[in-house]
Short mmCIF file of C-alpha atoms in Angstrom, two decimals:
data_model
loop_
_atom_site.label_atom_id
_atom_site.label_comp_id
_atom_site.label_asym_id
_atom_site.label_seq_id
_atom_site.Cartn_x
_atom_site.Cartn_y
_atom_site.Cartn_z
CA GLU A 1 9.63 -13.41 19.59
CA ILE A 2 10.71 -12.47 16.07
CA LEU A 3 8.13 -10.81 13.83
CA GLY A 4 10.37 -10.75 10.76
CA GLN A 5 13.02 -8.76 8.93
CA VAL A 6 12.27 -5.17 7.97
CA PRO A 7 13.34 -4.14 4.47
CA PRO A 8 15.32 -2.67 2.90
CA ALA A 9 18.21 -3.26 5.35
CA MET A 10 16.50 -6.41 6.69
CA GLY A 11 16.89 -5.57 10.35
CA THR A 12 15.37 -8.15 12.69
CA LEU A 13 12.15 -6.97 14.33
CA THR A 14 11.14 -8.54 17.63
CA VAL A 15 7.96 -7.90 19.60
CA GLU A 16 10.11 -6.16 22.22
CA LEU A 17 11.67 -3.86 19.62
CA ALA A 18 8.24 -3.10 18.18
CA ALA A 19 7.08 -2.14 21.69
CA VAL A 20 10.11 0.15 22.16
CA HIS A 21 9.30 2.04 18.95
CA ALA A 22 5.60 2.09 19.87
CA ALA A 23 6.43 3.74 23.21
CA MET A 24 8.63 6.33 21.47
CA ALA A 25 5.76 7.05 19.07
CA GLY A 26 3.31 7.61 21.95
CA CYS A 27 1.29 4.39 21.63
CA ARG A 28 -0.56 3.13 24.68
CA PRO A 29 -0.23 -0.55 25.67
CA GLY A 30 -3.71 -1.39 24.38
CA TYR A 31 -2.66 -0.40 20.85
CA MET A 32 -0.11 -3.21 20.57
CA PRO A 33 -2.38 -5.94 19.08
CA LEU A 34 -3.37 -3.56 16.28
CA LEU A 35 0.23 -2.44 15.70
CA ILE A 36 1.47 -6.04 15.60
CA ALA A 37 -1.19 -6.97 13.03
CA ALA A 38 -0.30 -3.91 10.91
CA LEU A 39 3.39 -4.84 11.06
CA GLU A 40 2.58 -8.40 9.98
CA GLY A 41 0.88 -6.91 6.93
CA PHE A 42 3.79 -4.54 6.39
CA LEU A 43 6.26 -7.47 6.44
CA ASP A 44 4.19 -9.66 4.09
CA PRO A 45 6.06 -10.01 0.75
CA ASN A 46 2.85 -9.09 -1.11
CA ALA A 47 3.05 -5.58 0.38
CA ASN A 48 6.42 -5.04 -1.38
CA ALA A 49 7.85 -2.94 1.45
CA ARG A 50 11.35 -3.29 0.01
CA LEU A 51 10.57 -1.17 -3.05
CA ALA A 52 8.26 1.21 -1.18
CA LEU A 53 11.01 2.01 1.35
CA SER A 54 13.92 2.30 -1.06
CA GLY A 55 12.59 3.51 -4.44
CA THR A 56 12.65 7.04 -5.88
CA GLY A 57 8.86 7.37 -5.80
CA THR A 58 6.82 9.12 -3.11
CA SER A 59 5.35 6.21 -1.23
CA GLN A 60 3.27 6.00 1.92
CA TRP A 61 1.56 3.24 3.85
CA VAL A 62 -2.22 3.11 3.91
CA VAL A 63 -3.63 1.29 6.95
CA VAL A 64 -7.41 0.69 7.00
CA VAL A 65 -8.93 -0.69 10.21
CA ASN A 66 -12.25 -2.53 10.41
CA GLY A 67 -14.38 -4.20 13.05
CA PRO A 68 -15.08 -3.72 16.77
CA ILE A 69 -11.55 -2.51 17.52
CA VAL A 70 -12.32 0.79 15.78
CA LYS A 71 -14.75 1.85 18.50
CA ALA A 72 -12.98 -0.05 21.28
CA LEU A 73 -9.77 1.97 20.80
CA GLY A 74 -11.39 5.16 19.54
CA ILE A 75 -9.76 4.98 16.13
CA GLY A 76 -10.65 7.96 13.94
CA CYS A 77 -13.06 6.87 11.22
CA GLY A 78 -15.27 9.92 10.70
CA GLN A 79 -14.43 13.61 10.41
CA GLY A 80 -10.73 14.11 9.62
CA ALA A 81 -10.02 10.45 10.38
CA ALA A 82 -6.58 10.34 8.75
CA GLY A 83 -5.48 13.74 10.04
CA LYS A 84 -4.45 15.44 13.23
CA GLY A 85 -6.11 14.94 16.58
CA HIS A 86 -6.64 11.17 16.54
CA HIS A 87 -4.16 9.72 19.02
CA VAL A 88 -4.53 6.06 18.06
CA ASN A 89 -4.22 6.70 14.33
CA GLY A 90 -1.30 9.08 14.68
CA SER A 91 0.79 7.12 17.16
CA ILE A 92 0.40 3.83 15.28
CA GLY A 93 1.22 5.55 11.98
CA TYR A 94 4.31 7.12 13.58
CA ALA A 95 5.42 3.80 15.13
CA ILE A 96 5.28 2.02 11.76
CA ASN A 97 7.46 4.67 10.13
CA LEU A 98 9.88 4.74 13.08
CA ILE A 99 10.35 0.99 12.66
CA ALA A 100 10.91 1.40 8.90
CA TYR A 101 13.53 4.05 9.70
CA GLY A 102 15.24 2.55 12.74
CA VAL A 103 14.99 -1.18 12.05
CA GLY A 104 14.61 -1.19 8.27
CA GLY A 105 17.22 1.49 7.61
CA SER A 106 14.96 3.41 5.25
CA ARG A 107 16.76 6.75 5.56
CA PRO A 108 17.65 9.34 2.91
CA PRO A 109 19.86 9.63 0.97
CA MET A 110 20.61 5.93 1.48
CA ILE A 111 18.76 3.54 1.53
CA ASP A 112 15.63 5.62 0.97
CA ARG A 113 16.05 7.14 -2.48
CA SER A 114 12.78 9.09 -2.67
CA THR A 115 13.19 12.05 -5.00
CA LEU A 116 11.18 14.41 -2.77
CA ALA A 117 9.36 12.12 -0.29
CA SER A 118 6.47 13.31 1.88
CA PRO A 119 5.43 14.17 5.44
CA ALA A 120 3.70 10.76 5.31
CA ASP A 121 7.19 9.37 5.97
CA TYR A 122 6.56 10.48 9.58
CA VAL A 123 2.97 9.39 10.07
CA CYS A 124 1.42 7.06 7.52
CA TRP A 125 -2.26 7.04 6.56
CA VAL A 126 -4.18 5.24 9.30
CA PHE A 127 -7.98 5.40 9.48
CA GLY A 128 -10.92 3.21 10.36
CA GLU A 129 -13.64 2.52 7.84
CA ASN A 130 -16.75 4.53 8.73
CA GLU A 131 -18.97 1.46 8.95
CA ASP A 132 -21.85 3.45 10.45
CA ALA A 133 -22.03 5.38 7.16
CA LEU A 134 -22.11 2.30 4.92
CA PRO A 135 -25.03 2.47 2.48
CA SER A 136 -27.72 -0.19 2.79
CA GLY A 137 -26.50 -3.51 1.38
CA TRP A 138 -22.83 -2.49 1.28
CA LYS A 139 -20.40 -4.72 3.18
CA PRO A 140 -17.38 -3.35 5.04
CA LEU A 141 -13.95 -4.04 3.61
CA HIS A 142 -12.98 -6.84 5.99
CA VAL A 143 -16.19 -8.79 5.33
CA GLU A 144 -15.60 -8.50 1.58
CA ARG A 145 -12.13 -9.93 2.17
CA GLY A 146 -13.49 -13.04 3.88
CA TYR A 147 -13.59 -12.11 7.56
CA LYS A 148 -16.53 -12.04 9.96
CA SER A 149 -18.21 -8.75 10.79
CA THR A 150 -17.21 -9.33 14.42
CA ASP A 151 -13.51 -9.69 13.53
CA SER A 152 -11.09 -6.83 13.94
CA VAL A 153 -8.93 -6.59 10.83
CA VAL A 154 -6.23 -4.30 9.48
CA THR A 155 -5.53 -3.91 5.74
CA VAL A 156 -2.15 -2.52 4.66
CA MET A 157 -0.94 -1.30 1.26
CA ALA A 158 1.92 0.83 -0.06
CA SER A 159 0.54 3.68 -2.12
CA TYR A 160 1.42 6.79 -4.04
CA PRO A 161 0.01 10.05 -2.59
CA PRO A 162 -3.78 9.96 -2.97
CA VAL A 163 -5.68 11.91 -5.59
CA GLU A 164 -8.63 13.83 -4.12
CA ASN A 165 -12.05 14.03 -5.74
CA ASN A 166 -13.65 17.25 -4.45
CA ASP A 167 -16.85 17.01 -6.47
CA HIS A 168 -19.23 19.52 -4.87
CA TRP A 169 -21.43 20.07 -7.89
CA SER A 170 -22.73 16.81 -9.37
CA ALA A 171 -26.47 16.30 -9.09
CA SER A 172 -26.51 12.80 -10.57
CA ILE A 173 -24.47 9.62 -10.49
CA GLU A 174 -23.50 10.10 -14.13
CA GLU A 175 -22.05 13.55 -13.43
CA HIS A 176 -20.19 12.26 -10.39
CA MET A 177 -18.60 9.39 -12.30
CA ARG A 178 -17.30 11.88 -14.88
CA TRP A 179 -15.40 13.56 -12.05
CA TRP A 180 -13.60 10.30 -11.37
CA ARG A 181 -12.75 10.07 -15.08
CA ASN A 182 -11.07 13.48 -14.85
CA ILE A 183 -8.80 12.61 -11.93
CA ALA A 184 -8.09 8.86 -12.14
CA SER A 185 -6.24 7.10 -14.94
CA PRO A 186 -4.38 3.84 -15.58
CA LEU A 187 -1.24 5.98 -15.83
CA LEU A 188 -1.54 6.76 -12.09
CA ASN A 189 -0.97 3.09 -11.44
CA MET A 190 2.08 2.59 -13.62
CA GLY A 191 5.10 3.50 -11.56
CA GLY A 192 8.40 4.59 -13.07
CA ALA A 193 9.01 1.26 -14.75
CA GLY A 194 5.75 1.38 -16.67
CA VAL A 195 5.32 -2.35 -16.15
CA PRO A 196 2.01 -3.52 -17.65
CA GLN A 197 1.36 -5.83 -14.70
CA VAL A 198 0.24 -2.77 -12.74
CA ILE A 199 -3.28 -3.34 -14.06
CA GLU A 200 -3.31 -6.50 -11.93
CA LEU A 201 -3.05 -4.40 -8.73
CA SER A 202 -5.89 -3.30 -6.42
CA PRO A 203 -6.34 0.44 -5.86
CA ILE A 204 -8.20 1.69 -2.78
CA ILE A 205 -11.11 4.08 -3.29
CA ALA A 206 -11.89 5.92 -0.04
CA LEU A 207 -15.41 7.14 -0.74
CA GLY A 208 -16.68 9.98 1.44
CA PRO A 209 -20.13 9.40 3.01
CA GLU A 210 -21.75 12.25 1.05
CA HIS A 211 -20.42 10.90 -2.25
CA ALA A 212 -21.62 7.46 -1.17
CA GLN A 213 -25.11 8.89 -0.60
CA LEU A 214 -25.10 10.29 -4.14
CA VAL A 215 -23.84 7.00 -5.58
CA THR A 216 -26.64 5.08 -3.84
CA SER A 217 -29.39 7.59 -4.64
CA GLU A 218 -30.46 5.23 -7.43
CA LYS A 219 -29.97 2.06 -5.35
CA TRP A 220 -26.49 1.30 -6.68
CA GLN A 221 -24.63 -1.47 -4.88
CA LYS A 222 -20.86 -1.46 -4.50
CA ASP A 223 -20.36 -3.61 -7.60
CA ASP A 224 -22.35 -1.09 -9.65
CA PHE A 225 -20.00 1.66 -8.51
CA ARG A 226 -16.92 -0.45 -9.22
CA LYS A 227 -18.09 -1.22 -12.75
CA ALA A 228 -18.94 2.41 -13.51
CA PHE A 229 -15.59 3.58 -12.09
CA TRP A 230 -13.74 0.97 -14.16
CA GLU A 231 -15.54 2.01 -17.34
CA GLN A 232 -15.22 5.77 -16.81
CA THR A 233 -11.48 5.79 -16.10
CA ARG A 234 -10.29 3.83 -19.14
CA ILE A 235 -8.02 5.59 -21.64
CA PRO A 236 -7.24 4.85 -25.32
CA PHE A 237 -4.21 2.67 -26.01
CA SER A 238 -2.91 5.45 -28.28
CA THR A 239 -2.27 7.60 -25.18
CA TRP A 240 -0.14 4.90 -23.51
CA PRO A 241 3.48 6.20 -23.38
CA SER A 242 5.58 4.82 -26.20
CA ALA A 243 8.52 4.15 -23.87
CA CYS A 244 6.44 1.73 -21.80
CA ASP A 245 6.11 -1.98 -22.42
CA ARG A 246 3.26 -1.91 -24.94
CA LYS A 247 4.03 -5.46 -26.03
CA GLY A 248 3.76 -6.73 -22.46
CA LEU A 249 0.43 -4.98 -22.05
CA ALA A 250 -0.86 -6.63 -25.21
CA GLU A 251 0.25 -10.03 -23.90
CA ILE A 252 -1.99 -9.53 -20.85
CA MET A 253 -5.00 -7.97 -22.57
CA GLY A 254 -4.83 -9.45 -26.06
CA PRO A 255 -4.44 -7.61 -29.40
CA LEU A 256 -4.75 -3.86 -28.92
CA GLY A 257 -5.68 -1.21 -31.45
CA ASP A 258 -5.09 2.51 -30.87
CA ASP A 259 -8.73 3.01 -29.92
CA GLU A 260 -8.77 0.13 -27.44
CA LEU A 261 -9.65 1.41 -23.95
CA ILE A 262 -7.12 0.49 -21.24
CA PRO A 263 -8.55 0.21 -17.70
CA ILE A 264 -6.89 0.89 -14.36
CA THR A 265 -7.38 -2.75 -13.36
CA LEU A 266 -8.01 -5.93 -15.30
CA THR A 267 -11.47 -6.32 -13.78
CA PRO A 268 -13.73 -4.03 -11.71
CA ASP A 269 -13.71 -6.34 -8.70
CA ARG A 270 -10.07 -5.47 -8.00
CA PHE A 271 -11.06 -2.07 -6.60
CA LEU A 272 -11.21 -1.95 -2.80
CA VAL A 273 -13.98 0.50 -1.87
CA VAL A 274 -14.18 1.80 1.70
CA ILE A 275 -16.38 4.48 3.27
CA ALA A 276 -13.97 6.96 4.82
CA GLY A 277 -14.29 10.28 6.63
CA GLY A 278 -17.19 12.47 7.64
CA ASP A 279 -19.18 15.42 6.29
CA GLY A 280 -17.92 17.00 3.08
CA LYS A 281 -17.95 16.08 -0.58
CA GLN A 282 -14.44 14.66 -0.80
CA SER A 283 -13.19 11.19 -1.70
CA HIS A 284 -9.70 9.81 -2.33
CA PHE A 285 -8.07 7.43 -4.78
CA PHE A 286 -4.99 5.53 -3.54
CA SER A 287 -2.92 4.15 -6.40
CA PRO A 288 -0.79 1.14 -5.35
CA PHE A 289 2.98 1.34 -5.38
CA PRO A 290 4.38 -1.06 -8.02
CA GLY A 291 4.02 -4.64 -6.86
CA SER A 292 2.18 -3.74 -3.65
CA PHE A 293 -1.03 -5.66 -3.01
CA PRO A 294 -3.40 -5.00 -0.09
CA VAL A 295 -2.66 -7.39 2.77
CA SER A 296 -5.27 -8.01 5.50
CA LYS A 297 -4.40 -9.38 8.93
CA LEU A 298 -6.61 -10.40 11.82
CA VAL A 299 -6.04 -8.49 15.06
CA THR A 300 -5.61 -11.00 17.88
CA PHE A 301 -5.66 -10.24 21.57
#
């Protein structure tokens, strides 16, 4: 059975070939439904794997898992979820990158042209959303994207290396949001081409449980956080690089004066907010690779 063609070399990926790479990466047989779903997201044109696997930027795949499969397989979703020691996360992340390398031909110096690249070219970011730590009234990512709470779903996106928010000091929501203003900017979302359409993308905000507790200390819902994040991270149009397509940006947003504030996304609802990790006052911002949109796929057994 053919799953698709893996860019950039467009090698044909079959279920059998996926299983071969999964075995080499250390996956157990029970991981295959999740891996297949992740690969379906990876091969979706909206994920823009072709550019992510051949451009000069430092790209990595972010794979967020939701639903019953997280506990059924023991996917890391709490302390150190995306790091070492979680067999399911690590082996699936390694299998995806092996397939990109072996079937897709994404190898330096050709066809992978990454200037420096990253260890994430070995094991991509794979973690489960910490649904047990969701604040009251907050829905998990897959439910927000139209699935049932009982569904197992994987969401895939190509991203630049994440920016970490290590705010240990804020005593109020207002102070905490100023930390996001200091580390996140529309310019993080631009890519080398500086194409204005980047503001139509959907960054992922992986909010640590302790930061989530601070955010909800005044009964904020997820939309309140999104709106505040969107407002705090805007920058004046005058700071937009002159070499970028300012005219194209104005065509999307309307007439722009130097003092006009440019947001990361066109509207706050484009942010995907997930509760990720365990104890510690750290959160992460994943800026999409140019043209890469989050793709969600149902895990079927």
